[in-house]
Short mmCIF file of C-alpha atoms in Angstrom, two decimals:
data_model
loop_
_atom_site.label_atom_id
_atom_site.label_comp_id
_atom_site.label_asym_id
_atom_site.label_seq_id
_atom_site.Cartn_x
_atom_site.Cartn_y
_atom_site.Cartn_z
CA UNK I 29 0.00 0.00 0.00
CA UNK I 30 1.08 3.50 -0.79
CA UNK I 31 1.78 6.05 1.91
CA UNK I 32 0.69 9.11 -0.05
CA UNK I 33 -1.54 11.74 1.54
CA UNK I 34 -3.65 14.10 -0.48
CA UNK I 35 -6.58 16.43 -0.39
CA UNK I 36 -9.22 15.22 -2.73
CA UNK I 37 -12.59 16.38 -3.88
CA UNK I 38 -14.48 13.49 -5.36
CA UNK I 39 -17.93 12.38 -6.15
CA UNK I 40 -19.30 8.90 -6.62
CA UNK I 41 -22.24 8.92 -8.78
CA UNK I 42 -25.80 8.06 -9.52
CA UNK I 43 -27.13 4.56 -9.79
CA UNK I 44 -28.05 5.10 -13.44
CA UNK I 45 -25.23 6.40 -15.57
CA UNK I 46 -27.75 7.60 -18.22
CA UNK I 47 -28.92 10.32 -15.83
CA UNK I 48 -25.40 11.65 -15.63
CA UNK I 49 -24.84 11.63 -19.37
CA UNK I 50 -27.84 13.88 -19.84
CA UNK I 51 -26.64 16.34 -17.20
CA UNK I 52 -23.18 17.63 -18.17
CA UNK I 53 -23.73 20.56 -15.82
CA UNK I 54 -22.82 18.34 -12.85
CA UNK I 55 -19.37 17.70 -14.32
CA UNK I 56 -18.91 21.43 -14.91
CA UNK I 57 -19.96 22.19 -11.33
CA UNK I 58 -17.66 19.47 -10.05
CA UNK I 59 -14.62 20.90 -11.86
CA UNK I 60 -15.37 24.45 -10.72
CA UNK I 61 -13.73 26.01 -7.67
CA UNK I 62 -16.40 28.70 -7.19
CA UNK I 63 -18.31 28.68 -3.92
CA UNK I 64 -21.68 29.04 -5.64
CA UNK I 65 -20.95 26.00 -7.80
CA UNK I 66 -19.98 23.94 -4.75
CA UNK I 67 -23.26 24.87 -3.07
CA UNK I 68 -25.19 23.82 -6.17
CA UNK I 69 -23.20 20.58 -6.29
CA UNK I 70 -23.95 19.86 -2.62
CA UNK I 71 -27.68 20.14 -3.40
CA UNK I 72 -27.29 17.59 -6.21
CA UNK I 73 -25.07 15.35 -4.02
CA UNK I 74 -28.10 14.16 -2.08
CA UNK I 75 -29.11 12.09 -5.10
CA UNK I 76 -25.66 10.52 -5.41
CA UNK I 77 -24.70 7.10 -4.08
CA UNK I 78 -21.73 8.62 -2.31
CA UNK I 79 -19.93 11.92 -2.29
CA UNK I 80 -17.07 13.73 -0.64
CA UNK I 81 -17.00 17.43 -1.45
CA UNK I 82 -14.88 18.70 1.43
CA UNK I 83 -11.62 19.51 -0.33
CA UNK I 84 -9.80 20.61 2.80
CA UNK I 85 -9.61 17.21 4.51
CA UNK I 86 -6.42 15.20 4.06
CA UNK I 87 -7.07 11.58 3.17
CA UNK I 88 -4.65 8.65 2.83
CA UNK I 89 -4.39 7.34 -0.69
CA UNK I 90 -4.74 3.78 0.61
CA UNK I 91 -8.02 4.70 2.37
CA UNK I 92 -9.46 6.02 -0.89
CA UNK I 93 -8.46 2.87 -2.77
CA UNK I 94 -9.81 0.60 -0.03
CA UNK I 95 -13.12 2.43 0.11
CA UNK I 96 -13.53 2.61 -3.66
CA UNK I 97 -11.85 -0.44 -5.25
CA UNK I 98 -12.38 0.95 -8.75
CA UNK I 99 -9.29 3.10 -8.16
CA UNK I 100 -7.07 0.05 -7.79
CA UNK I 101 -7.26 -0.14 -11.58
CA UNK I 102 -6.01 3.45 -11.96
CA UNK I 103 -2.24 3.92 -11.83
CA UNK I 104 -1.06 5.86 -8.76
CA UNK I 105 0.99 8.18 -10.94
CA UNK I 106 -2.07 9.01 -12.99
CA UNK I 107 -4.34 9.65 -10.00
CA UNK I 108 -1.83 11.39 -7.74
CA UNK I 109 -1.16 14.52 -9.76
CA UNK I 110 -2.05 17.89 -8.29
CA UNK I 111 -4.97 19.38 -10.19
CA UNK I 112 -5.71 16.09 -11.97
CA UNK I 113 -9.30 15.38 -12.97
CA UNK I 114 -10.32 11.77 -13.48
CA UNK I 115 -13.59 10.52 -14.89
CA UNK I 116 -14.11 6.75 -14.77
CA UNK I 117 -17.18 4.64 -15.23
CA UNK I 118 -18.28 1.09 -14.74
CA UNK I 119 -21.55 -0.53 -15.82
CA UNK I 120 -23.67 1.33 -13.25
CA UNK I 121 -21.85 4.43 -12.05
CA UNK I 122 -19.68 7.32 -13.04
CA UNK I 123 -16.81 8.30 -10.73
CA UNK I 124 -15.36 11.79 -10.66
CA UNK I 125 -12.16 12.70 -8.81
CA UNK I 126 -10.41 16.02 -8.64
CA UNK I 127 -7.09 15.95 -6.81
CA UNK I 128 -6.37 19.29 -5.19
CA UNK I 129 -2.99 18.61 -3.62
CA UNK I 130 -0.62 15.70 -3.03
CA UNK I 131 1.95 15.31 -0.28
CA UNK I 132 4.47 12.53 -0.64
CA UNK I 133 6.40 10.64 2.00
CA UNK I 134 8.98 12.74 3.90
CA UNK I 135 7.15 15.98 3.15
CA UNK I 136 5.81 17.98 6.08
CA UNK I 137 2.27 16.88 6.87
CA UNK I 138 -0.32 19.60 7.50
CA UNK I 139 -1.17 20.38 11.10
CA UNK I 140 -4.81 19.38 10.64
CA UNK I 141 -3.73 15.89 9.57
CA UNK I 142 -1.21 15.18 12.35
CA UNK I 143 -3.01 16.84 15.29
CA UNK I 144 -5.13 13.76 16.21
CA UNK I 145 -2.03 11.53 16.11
CA UNK I 146 -0.07 13.91 18.32
CA UNK I 147 -2.96 14.10 20.80
CA UNK I 148 -3.08 10.29 20.99
CA UNK I 149 0.67 10.14 21.57
CA UNK I 150 0.48 12.70 24.38
CA UNK I 151 -2.45 10.87 26.02
CA UNK I 152 -0.57 7.58 25.78
CA UNK I 153 2.52 9.12 27.44
CA UNK I 154 0.36 10.57 30.23
CA UNK I 155 -1.31 7.20 30.83
CA UNK I 156 2.07 5.47 31.03
CA UNK I 157 3.35 8.12 33.45
CA UNK I 158 0.23 7.76 35.61
CA UNK I 159 0.54 3.97 35.70
CA UNK I 160 4.23 4.24 36.63
CA UNK I 161 3.37 6.68 39.45
CA UNK I 162 0.60 4.41 40.77
CA UNK I 163 2.92 1.40 40.67
CA UNK I 164 5.68 3.28 42.52
CA UNK I 165 3.18 4.48 45.14
CA UNK I 166 1.87 0.94 45.71
CA UNK I 167 5.39 -0.47 46.05
CA UNK I 168 6.41 2.30 48.47
CA UNK I 169 3.28 1.77 50.60
CA UNK I 170 3.83 -1.98 50.63
CA UNK I 171 7.45 -1.55 51.72
CA UNK I 172 6.48 0.89 54.49
CA UNK I 173 3.82 -1.48 55.81
CA UNK I 174 6.15 -4.45 55.39
CA UNK I 175 3.73 -6.15 53.05
CA UNK I 176 6.31 -6.40 50.31
CA UNK I 177 8.91 -9.10 49.81
CA UNK I 178 11.67 -9.32 47.24
CA UNK I 179 12.39 -12.86 45.99
#
């Protein structure tokens, strides 16, 4: 699995691909970066099988591929280009992906992406410190009360 991280705006489409073919406006709205177009697209998104229109959330490439297996067929190099638009269809659906930004391994991750991980690490360290303190207190109390033996 790849370790790429990227911001992606994507939309997974209607049950009947014919509906999409008759409405090219959706593709135009999808490609647009105007706020008004995004609002219009969000209204239409309710009729979609699945959608992700929040293009400020960093997502792992592997999570995208695992959630939507169709993208296993698309080469990473093709999909992971900043500003790349991909339109792919199968027998029932049309998939649209617009890659906004790609960060590769060893590049600085955005704060919004790493904050939850850092919080978990800090909490884990605090828990370990608390457990160590409790253990030391119990051992000290046991030694003072002569309820502790070393074998």
